Amino acid sequence: MGLAAYALALVLAPLLPGVVGRTRALMAGRQGAPLLQLYRDLGRLLRKGAVYSRQSTLIFRAGPVVLLAAVALALLLVPPGGGARAAVAFPADLVVFVALLALARFATVLAALDTGSSLEGMGASRELFFAALTEPALLLALVVVARASGHVSLSAMLGGELPAAWARHGVALGLAALALFVAVLAENARVPVDDPATHLELTMIHEVMVLDHSGPDLALIEYAAALKLWATSALVASLVVPVRADAAWLTALVATAGVLGVAVAIGMVESAMARLRLERVPQLLVGAGVLAAFALVLVVAG
Amino acid sequence: MTSATSICLILVVLLSVGVLSATRLATSIRLVAAQGVVLGILPPLVLGGRVGLHVVAFAAGAIAIKAVLMPWLLLRAMREAEVRREAEPFIGFSASLLLAGLLAGAAFLLADELPIPAPDAPLLVGSALATLAIGALVMVSRKKAVTQVLGYLLVENGIFLFGQTVAGGMPTLVELGILLDVLVGVFVMGIAIFHINREFDHMSVPELKALRD
């Protein structure tokens, strides 16, 4: 079951940015890009050749590969939803999950710095600053779920005992879900934190770091971003909708619907609010961390 | 634990944190008003089935005063005195958020140790202490006199919550007295802010400290 769901996620992931974009477009009264646009983009990029600057080294070429490998590994640990287990599950894999996301970011940042471009250096600096604030929120929110359900593996804590945990620690889990959602927005460079559609290098955070990548490398980066969005959305979906399904096809349906639902929610957030001023972003992220820590206190004390 | 009461209590604490982290004064005032509404709903919820007429009347009165009258007074004082809209902090927003989180966490851990029976709502004592502490933090960490009034209101709301731990609520007369005290306090402070502003063209607390006879 786990491997089949993993394969499904690998195939369907490029759909997610399309769903988010489509939601934004519909909310704004526009037609929007086709849902399958990212598939076409990936195909087009893969057919092209890559251009490398003479200044860049092996690190620059390795960046996208390490990024995709780390994100694909992280996705292995995520339970698909519908109460099913992930392809790989072991105790304390939630720490490994967060660490793999950090490794992916590390590879991107190194590749960005390797170009020697001042803009990319600036983007890398911002990305790491925000990441340093996002990571505690993400980890704490997951720890709250772990503590509330009594399991330290992602598959187990988001699995069978989650409905009981909601009944016992509903308020704390609600706060944790909120913190997790903010962390997911920040982790995927979505609107209140970063704008994926921005066109000015000075205002970019995440996008500026991949400016020098081209062709297949860019395809790997875009695909990795889609996979990351899928993995983190699946976490939110299985936390918020702890539905158990018995038949395999039903599980797949629930899981996919949950992830797409989170993508629609992200699209709604993006159309409802503007991007925050750069100096206000840390406040949001610290707020999410404090929320998660508060939820942890509630679980421990309650 | 996942009852309407718990959700209301956590909402009260989160609204206090919101008052602390809002960058605009008007937003802070509206958040305090929202907290007043939640606090008004709370006593009937805590009492559960034993709701009498005077409880409902008191809840309506509390909402009217905390959520309508006092915010209106403060917004009016702000407008009349032409206070700048920003809440100027001594302590930065992120730092005060962290502090608020620490205070709230400490409050809930402390509430676990305190031998106060709160049979109907386990989170009641913790929320009361957290609201008190965050109110005090708002008072000491913001420059504007208006925000100090807001901190005072938060502290009062914390005390109001604490009063709910007494089984069956405090005597109505006592609660009404407290409510009236606070109303008069806010009234006087609103007028004082207005007058100070007219005399001195500013109402920053650090500069008021330099006043001598």
Short mmCIF file of N, CA and C in Angstrom, two decimals, chain A residues 170-228:
data_model
loop_
_atom_site.label_atom_id
_atom_site.label_comp_id
_atom_site.label_asym_id
_atom_site.label_seq_id
_atom_site.Cartn_x
_atom_site.Cartn_y
_atom_site.Cartn_z
N GLY A 170 -8.18 17.98 21.62
CA GLY A 170 -8.63 18.67 20.41
C GLY A 170 -8.08 20.07 20.27
N VAL A 171 -8.13 20.86 21.36
CA VAL A 171 -7.70 22.25 21.27
C VAL A 171 -6.23 22.32 20.89
N ALA A 172 -5.41 21.53 21.59
CA ALA A 172 -3.97 21.55 21.33
C ALA A 172 -3.67 21.12 19.90
N LEU A 173 -4.36 20.08 19.43
CA LEU A 173 -4.11 19.61 18.07
C LEU A 173 -4.56 20.65 17.05
N GLY A 174 -5.65 21.37 17.36
CA GLY A 174 -6.08 22.43 16.46
C GLY A 174 -5.02 23.51 16.33
N LEU A 175 -4.45 23.91 17.49
CA LEU A 175 -3.38 24.91 17.45
C LEU A 175 -2.18 24.38 16.67
N ALA A 176 -1.85 23.11 16.91
CA ALA A 176 -0.70 22.51 16.20
C ALA A 176 -0.96 22.48 14.71
N ALA A 177 -2.21 22.17 14.30
CA ALA A 177 -2.53 22.13 12.87
C ALA A 177 -2.35 23.51 12.26
N LEU A 178 -2.77 24.55 13.01
CA LEU A 178 -2.61 25.91 12.52
C LEU A 178 -1.13 26.25 12.34
N ALA A 179 -0.32 25.93 13.36
CA ALA A 179 1.12 26.20 13.28
C ALA A 179 1.73 25.42 12.12
N LEU A 180 1.28 24.17 11.95
CA LEU A 180 1.81 23.33 10.88
C LEU A 180 1.48 23.94 9.52
N PHE A 181 0.26 24.48 9.39
CA PHE A 181 -0.15 25.07 8.12
C PHE A 181 0.71 26.28 7.79
N VAL A 182 0.96 27.13 8.81
CA VAL A 182 1.83 28.30 8.58
C VAL A 182 3.23 27.83 8.18
N ALA A 183 3.73 26.79 8.87
CA ALA A 183 5.05 26.26 8.55
C ALA A 183 5.08 25.73 7.13
N VAL A 184 3.98 25.09 6.70
CA VAL A 184 3.91 24.55 5.33
C VAL A 184 3.95 25.70 4.32
N LEU A 185 3.21 26.79 4.62
CA LEU A 185 3.25 27.95 3.73
C LEU A 185 4.66 28.48 3.59
N ALA A 186 5.37 28.59 4.73
CA ALA A 186 6.72 29.13 4.71
C ALA A 186 7.68 28.16 4.02
N GLU A 187 7.52 26.89 4.32
CA GLU A 187 8.42 25.86 3.78
C GLU A 187 8.33 25.81 2.25
N ASN A 188 7.13 26.04 1.73
CA ASN A 188 6.94 25.97 0.28
C ASN A 188 7.01 27.34 -0.38
N ALA A 189 7.47 28.35 0.36
CA ALA A 189 7.62 29.69 -0.21
C ALA A 189 6.31 30.19 -0.79
N ARG A 190 5.21 30.03 -0.04
CA ARG A 190 3.91 30.50 -0.52
C ARG A 190 3.64 31.89 0.03
N VAL A 191 2.44 32.44 -0.23
CA VAL A 191 2.28 33.89 -0.20
C VAL A 191 2.57 34.68 1.07
N PRO A 192 2.03 34.41 2.23
CA PRO A 192 2.30 35.42 3.26
C PRO A 192 3.80 35.58 3.52
N VAL A 193 4.58 34.55 3.17
CA VAL A 193 6.01 34.58 3.44
C VAL A 193 6.79 34.99 2.20
N ASP A 194 6.46 34.40 1.08
CA ASP A 194 7.20 34.61 -0.15
C ASP A 194 6.20 34.54 -1.28
N ASP A 195 6.49 35.19 -2.40
CA ASP A 195 5.57 35.13 -3.52
C ASP A 195 6.22 34.38 -4.67
N PRO A 196 5.71 33.20 -5.01
CA PRO A 196 6.35 32.42 -6.08
C PRO A 196 6.20 33.09 -7.45
N ALA A 197 5.28 34.05 -7.58
CA ALA A 197 5.04 34.66 -8.88
C ALA A 197 5.72 36.02 -9.03
N THR A 198 6.56 36.38 -8.08
CA THR A 198 7.16 37.71 -8.14
C THR A 198 8.16 37.80 -9.31
N HIS A 199 8.34 39.00 -9.83
CA HIS A 199 9.22 39.16 -11.00
C HIS A 199 10.41 40.04 -10.70
N LEU A 200 10.55 40.53 -9.49
CA LEU A 200 11.65 41.43 -9.18
C LEU A 200 12.63 40.69 -8.26
N GLU A 201 13.88 40.58 -8.71
CA GLU A 201 14.85 39.78 -7.96
C GLU A 201 15.00 40.27 -6.52
N LEU A 202 14.89 41.60 -6.33
CA LEU A 202 15.14 42.14 -5.00
C LEU A 202 14.10 41.68 -3.99
N THR A 203 12.88 41.39 -4.46
CA THR A 203 11.84 41.00 -3.51
C THR A 203 11.72 39.49 -3.39
N MET A 204 12.49 38.76 -4.22
CA MET A 204 12.37 37.30 -4.17
C MET A 204 13.09 36.74 -2.96
N ILE A 205 12.64 35.60 -2.52
CA ILE A 205 13.38 34.90 -1.48
C ILE A 205 13.82 33.56 -2.04
N HIS A 206 12.82 32.72 -2.32
CA HIS A 206 13.17 31.38 -2.77
C HIS A 206 13.51 31.39 -4.26
N GLU A 207 12.69 32.12 -5.05
CA GLU A 207 12.83 32.07 -6.50
C GLU A 207 14.19 32.57 -6.97
N VAL A 208 14.75 33.54 -6.22
CA VAL A 208 15.99 34.14 -6.69
C VAL A 208 17.14 33.14 -6.66
N MET A 209 17.01 32.13 -5.79
CA MET A 209 18.12 31.19 -5.66
C MET A 209 18.23 30.24 -6.85
N VAL A 210 17.19 30.13 -7.64
CA VAL A 210 17.23 29.17 -8.74
C VAL A 210 17.32 29.88 -10.09
N LEU A 211 17.65 31.19 -10.07
CA LEU A 211 17.68 31.96 -11.31
C LEU A 211 18.70 31.42 -12.31
N ASP A 212 19.84 30.92 -11.82
CA ASP A 212 20.90 30.50 -12.72
C ASP A 212 20.76 29.07 -13.21
N HIS A 213 19.78 28.35 -12.67
CA HIS A 213 19.60 26.97 -13.12
C HIS A 213 18.78 26.98 -14.40
N SER A 214 19.10 26.06 -15.30
CA SER A 214 18.39 26.04 -16.58
C SER A 214 18.14 24.60 -17.00
N GLY A 215 17.25 24.44 -17.98
CA GLY A 215 17.02 23.14 -18.58
C GLY A 215 16.66 22.06 -17.58
N PRO A 216 17.27 20.87 -17.71
CA PRO A 216 16.92 19.74 -16.84
C PRO A 216 17.10 20.06 -15.36
N ASP A 217 18.11 20.87 -15.02
CA ASP A 217 18.32 21.23 -13.61
C ASP A 217 17.10 21.95 -13.05
N LEU A 218 16.58 22.92 -13.82
CA LEU A 218 15.41 23.66 -13.39
C LEU A 218 14.21 22.72 -13.27
N ALA A 219 14.13 21.75 -14.20
CA ALA A 219 13.03 20.78 -14.14
C ALA A 219 13.09 20.01 -12.83
N LEU A 220 14.32 19.58 -12.45
CA LEU A 220 14.48 18.85 -11.18
C LEU A 220 14.01 19.72 -10.02
N ILE A 221 14.39 21.00 -10.04
CA ILE A 221 14.04 21.90 -8.94
C ILE A 221 12.52 22.08 -8.85
N GLU A 222 11.90 22.31 -10.03
CA GLU A 222 10.44 22.51 -10.04
C GLU A 222 9.73 21.25 -9.54
N TYR A 223 10.21 20.10 -10.01
CA TYR A 223 9.59 18.84 -9.61
C TYR A 223 9.77 18.62 -8.11
N ALA A 224 10.97 18.94 -7.60
CA ALA A 224 11.22 18.78 -6.16
C ALA A 224 10.29 19.69 -5.35
N ALA A 225 10.08 20.91 -5.86
CA ALA A 225 9.19 21.83 -5.15
C ALA A 225 7.78 21.26 -5.09
N ALA A 226 7.34 20.65 -6.22
CA ALA A 226 6.00 20.05 -6.24
C ALA A 226 5.91 18.89 -5.26
N LEU A 227 6.96 18.06 -5.22
CA LEU A 227 6.98 16.92 -4.30
C LEU A 227 6.92 17.39 -2.85
N LYS A 228 7.68 18.47 -2.55
CA LYS A 228 7.70 19.00 -1.19
C LYS A 228 6.32 19.52 -0.81
#
